[in-house]
Amino acid sequence: MNTVNIHTDSLILHHAVDRKKTEQYALHCHNYYEVFYFVAGDVSYLVEGKHYVPKPHSLLLIAPHVFHGVKIESDIPYERISLHFVPGFLPLENQSVLLSPFHPDDGSADIYYMDNGNQVMFPFFKQLIDARHAEEAIRELSLRVRLEALLSQILISSYSLKGTSESSSSTRSVSKIIAYLNDHITESIKLDDLSAAFYISKHHLNKMFRRATGSTVGNYVIHKRIIMAQNLISQGQTANSAASAVGFHDYSSFFRAYKKVLGYAPSVKQNTMLLK
C-alpha cells in the first residue's frame, strides 16, 4: 500500500513509513480522538504513563487530552496508519456508545488491541482509505459511514481483541498520580503537595514519573493546560479568559507556554484538526 493522506475539517487519516530511529518520545496531546494502527516496525509507545510495545497489526485508542507519544527504536521501517477525528463527525445519537472503548472504566479494560491475523480491523482502514476516491458530493458521507463501521467493529471486538500492557507497582503509582493531576489540572499543583499526598520523596516521584511517561510533572501539566486553553479559544473565549480558566495566573507565562507547545501565538486562528 502506498502512503496516503486524507485531510478534512473533521477527519485526518495518515498512512506513512519512517526509517529513522528517534532518541526520545514525541510526547503530545490534542483535542480529537485517535486510532493508531501499527503495521510494522520497532517502536514503543507511552500513553499517560503506560508503556506499550505494539506488535504488527495492533491498534491503540487515544482519547482527547491524553498525553502520549511514540519512540522509534531502530531503523527498521516503521509503518502505521493514524486516524484522527472530532466526535462531532459522528451522529449525536451514536457518539456515546461508539466512543466508549476510548474511555475504559474498569481495571480489566485497556486501549490496546491485537488485530487477529490482520483479518478483522485492517479491511476497515482500507475502506476508509478507498473513500478518498468517492465523488466530492458524497466523500464526507462516505468517510463518516466507514468511520462508524470501524468504530462499531472496535466496539464489537473489544472483549476478544484485548492486548496486554506492562504492569508494576511503579506504573500503578504513576497512574494514580496522573489521575490526581487530571482531576486537579486547573488548580495550583506543587511537587511538595504531590510528594506528601503519595508518600513519595520529590526526587523519587520525579524520577519515577519521567521514567514512566517520558515527561516531567511540570511539562505534563503545562501541555494539558495548553491543549485545554486551545479548545476554549476555538470555542470563542479570549486568550486571557482561557488562560485563567485552565490555571495560568500570569498571561506572559501562558503566552510563552502556548507558543512553545503549539508553535504559534494564542491570537493566531488555527483549525484544531491540523496536525503539527
PDB file of C-alpha atoms in Angstrom, residues 45-173:
ATOM      1  CA  TYR A  45       4.511   3.928  22.859  1.00  0.00           C
ATOM      2  CA  LEU A  46       3.703   5.841  26.025  1.00  0.00           C
ATOM      3  CA  VAL A  47       0.109   6.659  26.939  1.00  0.00           C
ATOM      4  CA  GLU A  48      -0.436   8.501  30.230  1.00  0.00           C
ATOM      5  CA  GLY A  49       2.460   6.642  31.854  1.00  0.00           C
ATOM      6  CA  LYS A  50       1.583   3.209  30.458  1.00  0.00           C
ATOM      7  CA  HIS A  51       4.209   1.613  28.244  1.00  0.00           C
ATOM      8  CA  TYR A  52       3.247  -0.364  25.131  1.00  0.00           C
ATOM      9  CA  VAL A  53       5.415  -2.256  22.647  1.00  0.00           C
ATOM     10  CA  PRO A  54       2.915  -2.764  19.818  1.00  0.00           C
ATOM     11  CA  LYS A  55       3.043  -5.905  17.733  1.00  0.00           C
ATOM     12  CA  PRO A  56       2.392  -5.807  13.968  1.00  0.00           C
ATOM     13  CA  HIS A  57      -1.281  -5.262  13.189  1.00  0.00           C
ATOM     14  CA  SER A  58      -2.349  -3.931  16.548  1.00  0.00           C
ATOM     15  CA  LEU A  59      -4.052  -0.689  17.484  1.00  0.00           C
ATOM     16  CA  LEU A  60      -4.202   1.883  20.254  1.00  0.00           C
ATOM     17  CA  LEU A  61      -7.146   4.122  21.077  1.00  0.00           C
ATOM     18  CA  ILE A  62      -6.260   7.652  22.199  1.00  0.00           C
ATOM     19  CA  ALA A  63      -8.920   9.913  23.709  1.00  0.00           C
ATOM     20  CA  PRO A  64      -8.722  13.737  23.665  1.00  0.00           C
ATOM     21  CA  HIS A  65      -6.328  15.361  26.151  1.00  0.00           C
ATOM     22  CA  VAL A  66      -4.468  12.099  26.751  1.00  0.00           C
ATOM     23  CA  PHE A  67      -0.679  12.568  26.907  1.00  0.00           C
ATOM     24  CA  HIS A  68       1.015  10.128  24.525  1.00  0.00           C
ATOM     25  CA  GLY A  69       3.930   9.644  22.173  1.00  0.00           C
ATOM     26  CA  VAL A  70       5.927   7.175  20.120  1.00  0.00           C
ATOM     27  CA  LYS A  71       9.639   6.409  20.040  1.00  0.00           C
ATOM     28  CA  ILE A  72      11.180   4.683  17.010  1.00  0.00           C
ATOM     29  CA  GLU A  73      13.646   2.179  18.459  1.00  0.00           C
ATOM     30  CA  SER A  74      15.593   1.215  15.316  1.00  0.00           C
ATOM     31  CA  ASP A  75      15.956   1.950  11.590  1.00  0.00           C
ATOM     32  CA  ILE A  76      13.593  -0.885  10.683  1.00  0.00           C
ATOM     33  CA  PRO A  77      10.832   0.687   8.501  1.00  0.00           C
ATOM     34  CA  TYR A  78       8.094   1.939  10.829  1.00  0.00           C
ATOM     35  CA  GLU A  79       4.701   1.763   9.106  1.00  0.00           C
ATOM     36  CA  ARG A  80       1.434   2.901  10.652  1.00  0.00           C
ATOM     37  CA  ILE A  81      -1.978   4.360   9.965  1.00  0.00           C
ATOM     38  CA  SER A  82      -3.065   7.189  12.250  1.00  0.00           C
ATOM     39  CA  LEU A  83      -6.708   8.215  12.147  1.00  0.00           C
ATOM     40  CA  HIS A  84      -7.873  11.407  13.869  1.00  0.00           C
ATOM     41  CA  PHE A  85     -11.427  12.672  14.094  1.00  0.00           C
ATOM     42  CA  VAL A  86     -13.610  15.039  16.090  1.00  0.00           C
ATOM     43  CA  PRO A  87     -16.576  13.475  17.939  1.00  0.00           C
ATOM     44  CA  GLY A  88     -18.995  15.836  16.167  1.00  0.00           C
ATOM     45  CA  PHE A  89     -18.285  13.988  12.920  1.00  0.00           C
ATOM     46  CA  LEU A  90     -20.344  11.095  14.301  1.00  0.00           C
ATOM     47  CA  PRO A  91     -24.157  11.185  14.623  1.00  0.00           C
ATOM     48  CA  LEU A  92     -25.029  12.536  18.070  1.00  0.00           C
ATOM     49  CA  GLU A  93     -27.128   9.508  18.994  1.00  0.00           C
ATOM     50  CA  ASN A  94     -24.189   7.150  18.322  1.00  0.00           C
ATOM     51  CA  GLN A  95     -21.323   9.108  19.856  1.00  0.00           C
ATOM     52  CA  SER A  96     -21.508   7.762  23.403  1.00  0.00           C
ATOM     53  CA  VAL A  97     -21.519   4.081  22.517  1.00  0.00           C
ATOM     54  CA  LEU A  98     -19.025   4.288  19.630  1.00  0.00           C
ATOM     55  CA  LEU A  99     -16.521   6.273  21.689  1.00  0.00           C
ATOM     56  CA  SER A 100     -16.855   4.158  24.847  1.00  0.00           C
ATOM     57  CA  PRO A 101     -13.808   1.933  24.066  1.00  0.00           C
ATOM     58  CA  PHE A 102     -11.641   5.070  24.214  1.00  0.00           C
ATOM     59  CA  HIS A 103     -12.700   5.548  27.840  1.00  0.00           C
ATOM     60  CA  PRO A 104     -12.254   2.196  29.633  1.00  0.00           C
ATOM     61  CA  ASP A 105     -13.933   2.351  33.017  1.00  0.00           C
ATOM     62  CA  ASP A 106     -12.644  -0.754  34.791  1.00  0.00           C
ATOM     63  CA  GLY A 107      -9.304  -2.311  35.558  1.00  0.00           C
ATOM     64  CA  SER A 108      -9.697  -5.176  33.075  1.00  0.00           C
ATOM     65  CA  ALA A 109     -10.245  -2.879  30.115  1.00  0.00           C
ATOM     66  CA  ASP A 110      -7.456  -1.393  28.043  1.00  0.00           C
ATOM     67  CA  ILE A 111      -6.929   0.705  24.924  1.00  0.00           C
ATOM     68  CA  TYR A 112      -4.586  -1.726  23.142  1.00  0.00           C
ATOM     69  CA  TYR A 113      -5.915  -4.419  20.804  1.00  0.00           C
ATOM     70  CA  MET A 114      -4.393  -7.060  18.578  1.00  0.00           C
ATOM     71  CA  ASP A 115      -5.861  -7.489  15.110  1.00  0.00           C
ATOM     72  CA  ASN A 116      -6.097 -11.251  14.791  1.00  0.00           C
ATOM     73  CA  GLY A 117      -4.200 -12.326  11.702  1.00  0.00           C
ATOM     74  CA  ASN A 118      -4.681  -8.949  10.003  1.00  0.00           C
ATOM     75  CA  GLN A 119      -8.214 -10.080   9.119  1.00  0.00           C
ATOM     76  CA  VAL A 120     -10.552  -8.026  11.304  1.00  0.00           C
ATOM     77  CA  MET A 121      -9.623  -4.355  11.607  1.00  0.00           C
ATOM     78  CA  PHE A 122      -7.327  -3.724   8.666  1.00  0.00           C
ATOM     79  CA  PRO A 123     -10.031  -4.004   5.962  1.00  0.00           C
ATOM     80  CA  PHE A 124     -11.966  -1.182   7.687  1.00  0.00           C
ATOM     81  CA  PHE A 125      -8.938   1.100   7.379  1.00  0.00           C
ATOM     82  CA  LYS A 126      -8.644   0.054   3.719  1.00  0.00           C
ATOM     83  CA  GLN A 127     -12.296   1.050   3.196  1.00  0.00           C
ATOM     84  CA  LEU A 128     -11.630   4.466   4.749  1.00  0.00           C
ATOM     85  CA  ILE A 129      -8.588   4.956   2.532  1.00  0.00           C
ATOM     86  CA  ASP A 130     -10.591   3.995  -0.551  1.00  0.00           C
ATOM     87  CA  ALA A 131     -13.224   6.620   0.341  1.00  0.00           C
ATOM     88  CA  ARG A 132     -10.861   9.314  -0.908  1.00  0.00           C
ATOM     89  CA  HIS A 133     -11.793   8.249  -4.434  1.00  0.00           C
ATOM     90  CA  ALA A 134     -15.504   8.933  -3.890  1.00  0.00           C
ATOM     91  CA  GLU A 135     -17.203  11.801  -5.710  1.00  0.00           C
ATOM     92  CA  GLU A 136     -16.753  15.077  -3.841  1.00  0.00           C
ATOM     93  CA  ALA A 137     -20.507  15.377  -3.207  1.00  0.00           C
ATOM     94  CA  ILE A 138     -20.579  12.133  -1.200  1.00  0.00           C
ATOM     95  CA  ARG A 139     -16.974  11.913   0.054  1.00  0.00           C
ATOM     96  CA  GLU A 140     -17.729  13.236   3.552  1.00  0.00           C
ATOM     97  CA  LEU A 141     -20.736  10.938   3.922  1.00  0.00           C
ATOM     98  CA  SER A 142     -18.630   8.006   2.737  1.00  0.00           C
ATOM     99  CA  LEU A 143     -15.913   8.791   5.286  1.00  0.00           C
ATOM    100  CA  ARG A 144     -18.464   9.133   8.092  1.00  0.00           C
ATOM    101  CA  VAL A 145     -20.191   5.841   7.309  1.00  0.00           C
ATOM    102  CA  ARG A 146     -16.872   3.993   7.095  1.00  0.00           C
ATOM    103  CA  LEU A 147     -15.613   5.580  10.309  1.00  0.00           C
ATOM    104  CA  GLU A 148     -18.787   4.400  12.057  1.00  0.00           C
ATOM    105  CA  ALA A 149     -18.196   0.905  10.658  1.00  0.00           C
ATOM    106  CA  LEU A 150     -14.627   0.847  12.013  1.00  0.00           C
ATOM    107  CA  LEU A 151     -15.665   2.115  15.448  1.00  0.00           C
ATOM    108  CA  SER A 152     -18.537  -0.371  15.539  1.00  0.00           C
ATOM    109  CA  GLN A 153     -16.093  -3.195  14.819  1.00  0.00           C
ATOM    110  CA  ILE A 154     -13.787  -1.989  17.578  1.00  0.00           C
ATOM    111  CA  LEU A 155     -16.763  -1.943  19.933  1.00  0.00           C
ATOM    112  CA  ILE A 156     -17.869  -5.441  18.915  1.00  0.00           C
ATOM    113  CA  SER A 157     -14.341  -6.800  19.190  1.00  0.00           C
ATOM    114  CA  SER A 158     -13.438  -5.036  22.415  1.00  0.00           C
ATOM    115  CA  TYR A 159     -13.800  -8.169  24.541  1.00  0.00           C
ATOM    116  CA  SER A 160     -11.896 -10.519  22.244  1.00  0.00           C
ATOM    117  CA  LEU A 161      -9.066  -8.307  20.978  1.00  0.00           C
ATOM    118  CA  LYS A 162      -7.670  -7.081  24.275  1.00  0.00           C
ATOM    119  CA  GLY A 163      -3.889  -6.817  24.369  1.00  0.00           C
ATOM    120  CA  THR A 164      -1.580  -6.568  27.334  1.00  0.00           C
ATOM    121  CA  SER A 165       0.389  -3.718  28.818  1.00  0.00           C
ATOM    122  CA  GLU A 166       3.202  -3.637  31.322  1.00  0.00           C
ATOM    123  CA  SER A 167       2.002  -3.513  34.904  1.00  0.00           C
ATOM    124  CA  SER A 168       4.097  -2.886  38.001  1.00  0.00           C
ATOM    125  CA  SER A 169       3.736  -1.173  41.340  1.00  0.00           C
ATOM    126  CA  SER A 170       5.635   1.799  39.900  1.00  0.00           C
ATOM    127  CA  THR A 171       3.315   2.003  36.876  1.00  0.00           C
ATOM    128  CA  ARG A 172       0.255   1.784  39.117  1.00  0.00           C
ATOM    129  CA  SER A 173       1.645   4.571  41.305  1.00  0.00           C
TER     130      SER A 173
END
